[in-house]
Coordinates of N, CA and C in Angstrom, one line a residue:
X16 N 189.3 101.7 151.9 CA 188.1 102.2 152.3 C 187.2 101.2 152.9
X17 N 186.1 101.7 153.7 CA 185.3 100.6 154.4 C 184.0 101.0 154.1
X18 N 182.9 100.1 154.5 CA 181.6 100.4 154.0 C 180.9 100.7 155.6
X19 N 180.1 101.7 155.3 CA 179.5 102.3 156.4 C 178.0 102.2 156.1
X20 N 177.2 102.0 156.6 CA 175.8 101.8 156.1 C 175.6 101.4 154.5
X21 N 175.1 102.0 153.8 CA 174.8 101.7 152.0 C 176.1 102.5 151.4
X22 N 176.9 103.2 152.1 CA 178.0 104.2 151.4 C 179.5 103.7 151.5
X23 N 180.2 103.8 151.0 CA 181.7 103.4 151.1 C 182.4 104.7 151.5
X24 N 183.1 104.8 152.5 CA 184.0 106.2 152.9 C 185.3 105.6 152.9
X25 N 186.0 106.8 152.7 CA 187.6 106.1 152.7 C 188.0 106.1 154.4
X26 N 188.8 105.1 154.4 CA 189.1 104.6 155.9 C 190.2 105.5 156.4
X27 N 191.1 105.8 155.4 CA 192.1 106.8 156.2 C 192.1 108.2 155.5
X28 N 191.8 109.3 156.1 CA 191.6 110.9 155.4 C 192.5 111.8 156.0
X29 N 192.9 112.7 155.4 CA 193.9 113.5 156.0 C 193.2 114.6 156.7
X30 N 193.9 115.4 157.6 CA 193.2 116.5 158.6 C 192.3 117.3 158.0
X31 N 192.6 117.9 156.9 CA 191.8 118.6 155.9 C 190.4 118.2 155.5
X32 N 190.5 116.7 155.2 CA 189.3 115.9 154.5 C 188.3 115.7 155.9
X33 N 189.3 115.3 156.8 CA 187.9 114.9 158.1 C 187.3 115.9 158.3
X34 N 188.0 117.1 158.6 CA 187.2 118.3 159.1 C 186.6 118.4 158.2
X35 N 186.4 118.7 156.9 CA 185.5 119.0 156.0 C 184.5 117.8 156.3
X36 N 184.3 116.8 156.3 CA 183.7 115.5 156.5 C 182.8 115.9 157.6
X37 N 183.7 116.4 159.0 CA 182.6 116.7 159.9 C 182.1 117.9 159.9
X38 N 182.5 118.8 159.2 CA 181.5 120.0 158.9 C 180.6 120.2 158.3
X39 N 180.6 119.2 157.3 CA 179.2 118.8 156.3 C 178.5 118.0 157.1
X40 N 178.9 117.4 158.1 CA 177.8 116.1 158.7 C 177.2 117.2 159.9
X41 N 177.8 118.1 160.5 CA 177.2 119.2 161.3 C 176.2 120.1 160.8
X42 N 176.4 120.4 159.5 CA 175.6 121.1 158.7 C 174.4 120.5 158.4
X43 N 174.6 119.0 157.8 CA 173.4 118.2 157.9 C 172.4 117.9 159.0
X44 N 173.2 118.0 159.9 CA 172.3 117.4 161.4 C 171.7 118.9 161.6
X45 N 172.1 119.9 161.6 CA 171.6 120.9 161.9 C 170.0 121.6 161.3
X46 N 170.0 120.6 160.1 CA 168.8 120.8 159.0 C 167.5 120.2 159.9
X47 N 167.6 119.1 160.5 CA 167.1 118.5 161.6 C 166.5 118.8 162.7
X48 N 165.1 118.3 163.2 CA 164.7 119.0 164.4 C 164.0 117.9 165.0
X49 N 164.6 117.4 166.2 CA 163.8 116.4 167.0 C 163.0 116.7 167.8
X50 N 161.3 116.4 167.7 CA 160.4 116.5 168.3 C 160.6 115.9 169.9
X51 N 160.5 116.8 170.8 CA 160.2 116.3 172.2 C 159.1 115.4 172.3
X52 N 159.5 114.2 173.2 CA 158.3 113.2 173.1 C 157.6 112.5 172.2
X53 N 158.5 112.4 171.0 CA 158.0 112.0 169.7 C 158.6 111.3 168.9
X54 N 158.8 110.5 168.0 CA 159.6 109.9 167.4 C 159.9 110.3 166.1
X55 N 159.3 111.7 165.7 CA 159.3 112.3 164.5 C 160.3 113.3 164.2
X56 N 161.2 113.0 163.3 CA 162.1 114.1 163.1 C 161.7 115.1 161.8
X57 N 161.9 116.2 162.1 CA 161.4 117.0 161.2 C 162.8 117.8 160.6
X58 N 162.4 117.5 158.8 CA 163.5 118.5 157.8 C 163.2 119.8 158.2
X59 N 163.9 120.8 158.3 CA 163.6 122.2 158.4 C 163.8 122.7 156.9

């Protein structure tokens, strides 16, 4: 395991775990909207 920011994540994931982690990250990023020309990020 290695530490990334304040969370510990597994250093080696199998393909299924890696795909699930990527899918969840994409879903979470889809909930945020960057306002052009502004430093504000809005949660939808």
